[in-house]
Amino acid sequence: MQRLPALLFAAALLPAASQAAQPGLWDTYASLKQHTFVDLTHSFDSNTPHWKGFEPMGRKTLYTVDKDGFQVELYSHVGQWGTHVDPPVHFHKGLRSVDQLDVKEQFLPLVVFDIHEQVAKNPDYVLTLADVKAWEARHGAVPEGSFAALRTDWSQRWPDQAKMQNQDANGVAHYPGWSKEALVYLYETRKITASGHETTDTDPGIATSKDDYSLESYILGTNHYQIELLANLDKVPEAGALAVVSFPKIAQGTGFPARVFAILP
């Protein structure tokens, strides 16, 4: 009987000792936080470059620290403002809205297709299937469920609206984009989860000047989402990084500013 207190004490320690022995996600976090994090998001304000049909953002101060003890501001802007998410319902009735995008679709392997050198020579350049196959020749197959980002270095024109649109004397915009064949391959063969780019549109400027948004319609029509107006893709490797994509959960939301960042390998 004298051994009972000692045995009870030892038994009480077992759950804690057993739990401490488990690696858990905290160990994963401890490892990840040692890596470099890169913000892929632009700060936005009333001067933010935007699609030609949108009004500027509004910002009104309602309360101040000096007068009220706290600061509160009222913001008004379209959902597609700054670095933002386009859910499927943005183009297609009945498909998923912002609040219906699963959180598992917001933490993904990051694939970066780098065409900035081609774009420097030709602003109308689009990512081709050959470019995607060349990436796969270097890094292997594009991972299923990944986030595919198009690096063009167009974000370095931010926040100049005129430079972002890059219109000629006839009002035709000249900026890069995706090609249909590359998108079909990525979404239907490689089964990526989402994609994003640095420009205001999925489609190249020449197409959007004719109000042709067929490539954006294609992506959203597959019931997948996209991110527009990404930044700092020049600081991210072509392969091996992770993408974290976050945005508010608005009921039946058709778009909203997003915060996107990469965790480098």
mmCIF file of C-alpha atoms in Angstrom:
data_model
loop_
_atom_site.group_PDB
_atom_site.id
_atom_site.type_symbol
_atom_site.label_atom_id
_atom_site.label_comp_id
_atom_site.label_asym_id
_atom_site.label_seq_id
_atom_site.Cartn_x
_atom_site.Cartn_y
_atom_site.Cartn_z
ATOM 1 C CA MET A 1 0.000 0.000 0.000
ATOM 2 C CA GLN A 2 2.919 2.340 0.580
ATOM 3 C CA ARG A 3 3.688 2.228 -3.136
ATOM 4 C CA LEU A 4 0.219 3.493 -4.190
ATOM 5 C CA PRO A 5 0.928 7.257 -3.924
ATOM 6 C CA ALA A 6 4.073 6.827 -5.992
ATOM 7 C CA LEU A 7 2.214 4.805 -8.622
ATOM 8 C CA LEU A 8 -0.593 7.376 -8.807
ATOM 9 C CA PHE A 9 1.959 10.150 -9.235
ATOM 10 C CA ALA A 10 3.665 8.267 -12.034
ATOM 11 C CA ALA A 11 0.316 7.582 -13.736
ATOM 12 C CA ALA A 12 -0.597 11.246 -13.557
ATOM 13 C CA LEU A 13 2.579 12.113 -15.427
ATOM 14 C CA LEU A 14 1.920 9.678 -18.282
ATOM 15 C CA PRO A 15 -0.445 11.835 -20.400
ATOM 16 C CA ALA A 16 1.855 14.871 -20.225
ATOM 17 C CA ALA A 17 4.929 12.813 -21.017
ATOM 18 C CA SER A 18 3.108 11.033 -23.824
ATOM 19 C CA GLN A 19 1.898 14.335 -25.281
ATOM 20 C CA ALA A 20 5.350 15.909 -25.040
ATOM 21 C CA ALA A 21 6.759 13.016 -27.032
ATOM 22 C CA GLN A 22 4.455 13.746 -29.992
ATOM 23 C CA PRO A 23 5.994 15.965 -32.705
ATOM 24 C CA GLY A 24 2.748 17.852 -33.371
ATOM 25 C CA LEU A 25 2.271 20.838 -35.673
ATOM 26 C CA TRP A 26 4.154 23.126 -33.292
ATOM 27 C CA ASP A 27 7.364 21.477 -34.430
ATOM 28 C CA THR A 28 6.342 22.147 -38.022
ATOM 29 C CA TYR A 29 5.673 25.783 -37.133
ATOM 30 C CA ALA A 30 9.032 26.079 -35.394
ATOM 31 C CA SER A 31 10.644 24.848 -38.598
ATOM 32 C CA LEU A 32 8.620 27.056 -40.954
ATOM 33 C CA LYS A 33 9.234 30.259 -39.020
ATOM 34 C CA GLN A 34 12.953 29.876 -39.686
ATOM 35 C CA HIS A 35 12.250 30.297 -43.392
ATOM 36 C CA THR A 36 11.962 33.580 -45.293
ATOM 37 C CA PHE A 37 8.438 34.960 -45.729
ATOM 38 C CA VAL A 38 7.714 37.180 -48.759
ATOM 39 C CA ASP A 39 4.638 39.400 -48.936
ATOM 40 C CA LEU A 40 3.028 39.106 -52.382
ATOM 41 C CA THR A 41 0.463 41.836 -51.666
ATOM 42 C CA HIS A 42 0.296 45.526 -52.577
ATOM 43 C CA SER A 43 -0.831 48.076 -50.016
ATOM 44 C CA PHE A 44 -3.871 49.876 -51.410
ATOM 45 C CA ASP A 45 -5.468 53.315 -51.146
ATOM 46 C CA SER A 46 -7.546 55.701 -53.238
ATOM 47 C CA ASN A 47 -4.762 55.930 -55.868
ATOM 48 C CA THR A 48 -4.511 52.193 -56.442
ATOM 49 C CA PRO A 49 -4.444 51.094 -60.118
ATOM 50 C CA HIS A 50 -7.722 49.453 -61.057
ATOM 51 C CA TRP A 51 -9.899 48.244 -63.882
ATOM 52 C CA LYS A 52 -11.175 51.020 -66.154
ATOM 53 C CA GLY A 53 -14.806 50.641 -65.076
ATOM 54 C CA PHE A 54 -14.258 51.128 -61.318
ATOM 55 C CA GLU A 55 -14.609 54.301 -59.282
ATOM 56 C CA PRO A 56 -11.792 55.276 -56.885
ATOM 57 C CA MET A 57 -11.776 54.056 -53.302
ATOM 58 C CA GLY A 58 -13.346 56.235 -50.609
ATOM 59 C CA ARG A 59 -11.977 56.675 -47.089
ATOM 60 C CA LYS A 60 -13.627 58.686 -44.307
ATOM 61 C CA THR A 61 -12.518 59.144 -40.700
ATOM 62 C CA LEU A 62 -15.415 58.664 -38.288
ATOM 63 C CA TYR A 63 -13.631 58.754 -34.923
ATOM 64 C CA THR A 64 -10.154 59.852 -33.849
ATOM 65 C CA VAL A 65 -7.921 58.981 -30.914
ATOM 66 C CA ASP A 66 -7.566 62.662 -29.971
ATOM 67 C CA LYS A 67 -11.327 63.258 -29.827
ATOM 68 C CA ASP A 68 -12.844 59.875 -29.060
ATOM 69 C CA GLY A 69 -10.054 57.734 -27.679
ATOM 70 C CA PHE A 70 -9.998 55.413 -30.680
ATOM 71 C CA GLN A 71 -9.598 55.586 -34.452
ATOM 72 C CA VAL A 72 -12.293 54.294 -36.821
ATOM 73 C CA GLU A 73 -12.467 54.787 -40.580
ATOM 74 C CA LEU A 74 -15.083 53.968 -43.167
ATOM 75 C CA TYR A 75 -13.752 52.428 -46.377
ATOM 76 C CA SER A 76 -15.679 52.085 -49.637
ATOM 77 C CA HIS A 77 -14.314 50.243 -52.648
ATOM 78 C CA VAL A 78 -15.298 47.567 -55.114
ATOM 79 C CA GLY A 79 -14.524 43.972 -54.226
ATOM 80 C CA GLN A 80 -11.909 43.765 -56.981
ATOM 81 C CA TRP A 81 -9.595 46.358 -55.397
ATOM 82 C CA GLY A 82 -5.834 46.101 -54.987
ATOM 83 C CA THR A 83 -4.432 42.587 -54.668
ATOM 84 C CA HIS A 84 -7.722 40.688 -54.621
ATOM 85 C CA VAL A 85 -9.496 37.365 -54.948
ATOM 86 C CA ASP A 86 -11.862 36.596 -57.817
ATOM 87 C CA PRO A 87 -14.161 33.702 -56.837
ATOM 88 C CA PRO A 88 -16.036 31.702 -59.500
ATOM 89 C CA VAL A 89 -19.305 33.599 -58.913
ATOM 90 C CA HIS A 90 -17.573 36.791 -60.072
ATOM 91 C CA PHE A 91 -18.254 35.614 -63.642
ATOM 92 C CA HIS A 92 -20.658 32.693 -63.264
ATOM 93 C CA LYS A 93 -24.001 32.573 -61.467
ATOM 94 C CA GLY A 94 -24.444 29.570 -59.215
ATOM 95 C CA LEU A 95 -20.733 28.861 -58.756
ATOM 96 C CA ARG A 96 -18.792 29.413 -55.533
ATOM 97 C CA SER A 97 -18.600 32.741 -53.730
ATOM 98 C CA VAL A 98 -15.794 33.958 -51.455
ATOM 99 C CA ASP A 99 -17.266 32.334 -48.333
ATOM 100 C CA GLN A 100 -17.574 28.989 -50.133
ATOM 101 C CA LEU A 101 -13.846 28.680 -50.886
ATOM 102 C CA ASP A 102 -12.468 26.017 -48.562
ATOM 103 C CA VAL A 103 -9.581 26.994 -46.288
ATOM 104 C CA LYS A 104 -7.633 23.992 -47.588
ATOM 105 C CA GLU A 105 -7.506 25.834 -50.910
ATOM 106 C CA GLN A 106 -5.618 28.706 -49.283
ATOM 107 C CA PHE A 107 -2.388 26.921 -48.250
ATOM 108 C CA LEU A 108 -0.724 25.540 -51.351
ATOM 109 C CA PRO A 109 2.520 24.628 -53.137
ATOM 110 C CA LEU A 110 3.631 27.696 -55.092
ATOM 111 C CA VAL A 111 4.658 27.368 -58.741
ATOM 112 C CA VAL A 112 6.081 30.472 -60.430
ATOM 113 C CA PHE A 113 6.245 30.775 -64.215
ATOM 114 C CA ASP A 114 8.842 33.425 -64.981
ATOM 115 C CA ILE A 115 8.398 35.221 -68.310
ATOM 116 C CA HIS A 116 9.689 38.644 -67.265
ATOM 117 C CA GLU A 117 12.529 38.615 -69.823
ATOM 118 C CA GLN A 118 10.121 37.910 -72.692
ATOM 119 C CA VAL A 119 7.778 40.631 -71.426
ATOM 120 C CA ALA A 120 10.619 43.157 -71.280
ATOM 121 C CA LYS A 121 11.018 42.660 -75.042
ATOM 122 C CA ASN A 122 7.325 42.297 -75.833
ATOM 123 C CA PRO A 123 4.690 43.632 -73.398
ATOM 124 C CA ASP A 124 2.000 41.614 -75.206
ATOM 125 C CA TYR A 125 3.716 38.307 -74.439
ATOM 126 C CA VAL A 126 1.567 35.517 -72.965
ATOM 127 C CA LEU A 127 2.569 32.371 -71.100
ATOM 128 C CA THR A 128 2.527 29.496 -73.586
ATOM 129 C CA LEU A 129 2.199 25.766 -73.104
ATOM 130 C CA ALA A 130 5.824 25.504 -74.236
ATOM 131 C CA ASP A 131 6.800 27.783 -71.324
ATOM 132 C CA VAL A 132 4.955 25.489 -68.902
ATOM 133 C CA LYS A 133 6.592 22.389 -70.387
ATOM 134 C CA ALA A 134 9.999 24.078 -70.098
ATOM 135 C CA TRP A 135 9.294 24.705 -66.390
ATOM 136 C CA GLU A 136 8.421 21.015 -65.981
ATOM 137 C CA ALA A 137 11.629 19.997 -67.743
ATOM 138 C CA ARG A 138 13.532 21.880 -65.030
ATOM 139 C CA HIS A 139 11.447 21.050 -61.965
ATOM 140 C CA GLY A 140 9.212 18.062 -62.706
ATOM 141 C CA ALA A 141 5.447 17.997 -63.092
ATOM 142 C CA VAL A 142 3.462 20.913 -61.711
ATOM 143 C CA PRO A 143 2.137 19.606 -58.365
ATOM 144 C CA GLU A 144 -1.553 18.804 -58.171
ATOM 145 C CA GLY A 145 -3.387 21.325 -56.024
ATOM 146 C CA SER A 146 -0.766 24.048 -56.416
ATOM 147 C CA PHE A 147 -1.076 27.824 -56.841
ATOM 148 C CA ALA A 148 0.371 28.883 -60.202
ATOM 149 C CA ALA A 149 1.711 32.442 -60.319
ATOM 150 C CA LEU A 150 2.760 34.309 -63.460
ATOM 151 C CA ARG A 151 5.857 36.450 -62.964
ATOM 152 C CA THR A 152 6.084 39.297 -65.467
ATOM 153 C CA ASP A 153 7.596 42.020 -63.227
ATOM 154 C CA TRP A 154 4.620 44.150 -64.283
ATOM 155 C CA SER A 155 4.035 44.930 -60.594
ATOM 156 C CA GLN A 156 7.155 47.095 -60.640
ATOM 157 C CA ARG A 157 5.032 49.663 -62.512
ATOM 158 C CA TRP A 158 2.803 49.981 -59.432
ATOM 159 C CA PRO A 159 1.172 52.312 -58.459
ATOM 160 C CA ASP A 160 1.184 54.187 -61.777
ATOM 161 C CA GLN A 161 -2.184 53.548 -63.446
ATOM 162 C CA ALA A 162 -0.968 54.698 -66.870
ATOM 163 C CA LYS A 163 2.092 52.463 -66.774
ATOM 164 C CA MET A 164 0.048 49.493 -65.581
ATOM 165 C CA GLN A 165 -2.405 49.915 -68.489
ATOM 166 C CA ASN A 166 0.316 50.845 -71.002
ATOM 167 C CA GLN A 167 -2.035 52.154 -73.672
ATOM 168 C CA ASP A 168 -0.904 53.196 -77.131
ATOM 169 C CA ALA A 169 -2.116 56.237 -79.080
ATOM 170 C CA ASN A 170 -5.239 54.328 -80.119
ATOM 171 C CA GLY A 171 -6.176 53.480 -76.547
ATOM 172 C CA VAL A 172 -5.202 49.822 -76.865
ATOM 173 C CA ALA A 173 -3.610 48.395 -73.716
ATOM 174 C CA HIS A 174 -0.398 46.391 -73.968
ATOM 175 C CA TYR A 175 0.344 44.140 -71.009
ATOM 176 C CA PRO A 176 1.057 40.417 -70.648
ATOM 177 C CA GLY A 177 -1.254 37.574 -69.675
ATOM 178 C CA TRP A 178 -1.950 33.856 -69.853
ATOM 179 C CA SER A 179 -2.767 31.750 -72.906
ATOM 180 C CA LYS A 180 -5.775 29.416 -73.108
ATOM 181 C CA GLU A 181 -3.660 26.356 -73.858
ATOM 182 C CA ALA A 182 -1.467 26.911 -70.809
ATOM 183 C CA LEU A 183 -4.467 27.415 -68.521
ATOM 184 C CA VAL A 184 -6.297 24.354 -69.836
ATOM 185 C CA TYR A 185 -3.208 22.231 -69.275
ATOM 186 C CA LEU A 186 -2.680 23.570 -65.744
ATOM 187 C CA TYR A 187 -6.281 23.287 -64.583
ATOM 188 C CA GLU A 188 -7.407 20.172 -66.440
ATOM 189 C CA THR A 189 -4.250 18.068 -66.716
ATOM 190 C CA ARG A 190 -2.156 19.174 -63.741
ATOM 191 C CA LYS A 191 -5.264 20.043 -61.697
ATOM 192 C CA ILE A 192 -3.952 23.143 -59.968
ATOM 193 C CA THR A 193 -6.151 24.772 -57.333
ATOM 194 C CA ALA A 194 -5.725 28.454 -58.235
ATOM 195 C CA SER A 195 -3.633 30.923 -60.198
ATOM 196 C CA GLY A 196 -2.547 34.538 -59.975
ATOM 197 C CA HIS A 197 -0.731 37.317 -61.820
ATOM 198 C CA GLU A 198 0.670 40.833 -61.457
ATOM 199 C CA THR A 199 -1.543 42.599 -63.987
ATOM 200 C CA THR A 200 -5.116 43.848 -63.578
ATOM 201 C CA ASP A 201 -6.444 41.058 -65.806
ATOM 202 C CA THR A 202 -5.955 37.397 -66.653
ATOM 203 C CA ASP A 203 -6.259 38.168 -70.343
ATOM 204 C CA PRO A 204 -3.562 40.223 -72.094
ATOM 205 C CA GLY A 205 -4.151 43.938 -72.612
ATOM 206 C CA ILE A 206 -4.898 43.641 -76.321
ATOM 207 C CA ALA A 207 -7.802 41.311 -75.515
ATOM 208 C CA THR A 208 -9.213 43.373 -72.636
ATOM 209 C CA SER A 209 -9.127 46.466 -74.853
ATOM 210 C CA LYS A 210 -11.782 44.626 -76.878
ATOM 211 C CA ASP A 211 -13.637 43.692 -73.652
ATOM 212 C CA ASP A 212 -12.525 40.104 -74.113
ATOM 213 C CA TYR A 213 -12.188 38.440 -70.689
ATOM 214 C CA SER A 214 -12.566 34.884 -71.942
ATOM 215 C CA LEU A 215 -9.530 33.547 -70.092
ATOM 216 C CA GLU A 216 -10.719 34.874 -66.743
ATOM 217 C CA SER A 217 -14.138 33.448 -67.540
ATOM 218 C CA TYR A 218 -12.506 30.092 -68.284
ATOM 219 C CA ILE A 219 -10.665 29.920 -64.928
ATOM 220 C CA LEU A 220 -13.672 30.942 -62.871
ATOM 221 C CA GLY A 221 -15.885 28.660 -64.940
ATOM 222 C CA THR A 222 -13.875 25.684 -63.698
ATOM 223 C CA ASN A 223 -15.099 26.673 -60.193
ATOM 224 C CA HIS A 224 -11.590 27.717 -59.168
ATOM 225 C CA TYR A 225 -10.469 31.123 -57.907
ATOM 226 C CA GLN A 226 -7.716 33.481 -58.978
ATOM 227 C CA ILE A 227 -5.701 36.337 -57.442
ATOM 228 C CA GLU A 228 -4.977 39.522 -59.373
ATOM 229 C CA LEU A 229 -2.353 42.242 -58.857
ATOM 230 C CA LEU A 230 0.259 40.159 -57.063
ATOM 231 C CA ALA A 231 3.579 41.704 -56.023
ATOM 232 C CA ASN A 232 7.192 40.641 -55.363
ATOM 233 C CA LEU A 233 7.199 37.492 -57.467
ATOM 234 C CA ASP A 234 10.777 38.403 -58.392
ATOM 235 C CA LYS A 235 11.718 37.469 -54.804
ATOM 236 C CA VAL A 236 10.255 33.958 -55.000
ATOM 237 C CA PRO A 237 11.852 30.860 -56.609
ATOM 238 C CA GLU A 238 10.196 29.056 -59.497
ATOM 239 C CA ALA A 239 9.637 25.930 -57.386
ATOM 240 C CA GLY A 240 9.694 24.748 -53.797
ATOM 241 C CA ALA A 241 7.876 27.563 -51.965
ATOM 242 C CA LEU A 242 4.446 27.569 -50.318
ATOM 243 C CA ALA A 243 1.648 30.101 -50.847
ATOM 244 C CA VAL A 244 -0.771 31.346 -48.194
ATOM 245 C CA VAL A 245 -3.840 33.140 -49.568
ATOM 246 C CA SER A 246 -6.247 34.844 -47.151
ATOM 247 C CA PHE A 247 -9.290 37.097 -47.472
ATOM 248 C CA PRO A 248 -12.443 37.976 -45.467
ATOM 249 C CA LYS A 249 -15.326 35.509 -45.470
ATOM 250 C CA ILE A 250 -18.107 37.603 -46.996
ATOM 251 C CA ALA A 251 -21.450 35.843 -47.450
ATOM 252 C CA GLN A 252 -22.103 35.468 -51.200
ATOM 253 C CA GLY A 253 -19.005 37.627 -51.772
ATOM 254 C CA THR A 254 -18.045 38.212 -55.401
ATOM 255 C CA GLY A 255 -14.521 39.432 -54.607
ATOM 256 C CA PHE A 256 -12.456 41.231 -51.984
ATOM 257 C CA PRO A 257 -8.911 42.461 -51.264
ATOM 258 C CA ALA A 258 -6.649 39.575 -50.290
ATOM 259 C CA ARG A 259 -3.407 39.119 -48.340
ATOM 260 C CA VAL A 260 -1.048 36.693 -50.038
ATOM 261 C CA PHE A 261 2.424 35.639 -48.948
ATOM 262 C CA ALA A 262 5.008 33.007 -49.761
ATOM 263 C CA ILE A 263 7.141 30.837 -47.484
ATOM 264 C CA LEU A 264 10.437 30.153 -49.226
ATOM 265 C CA PRO A 265 12.206 26.777 -49.130
#
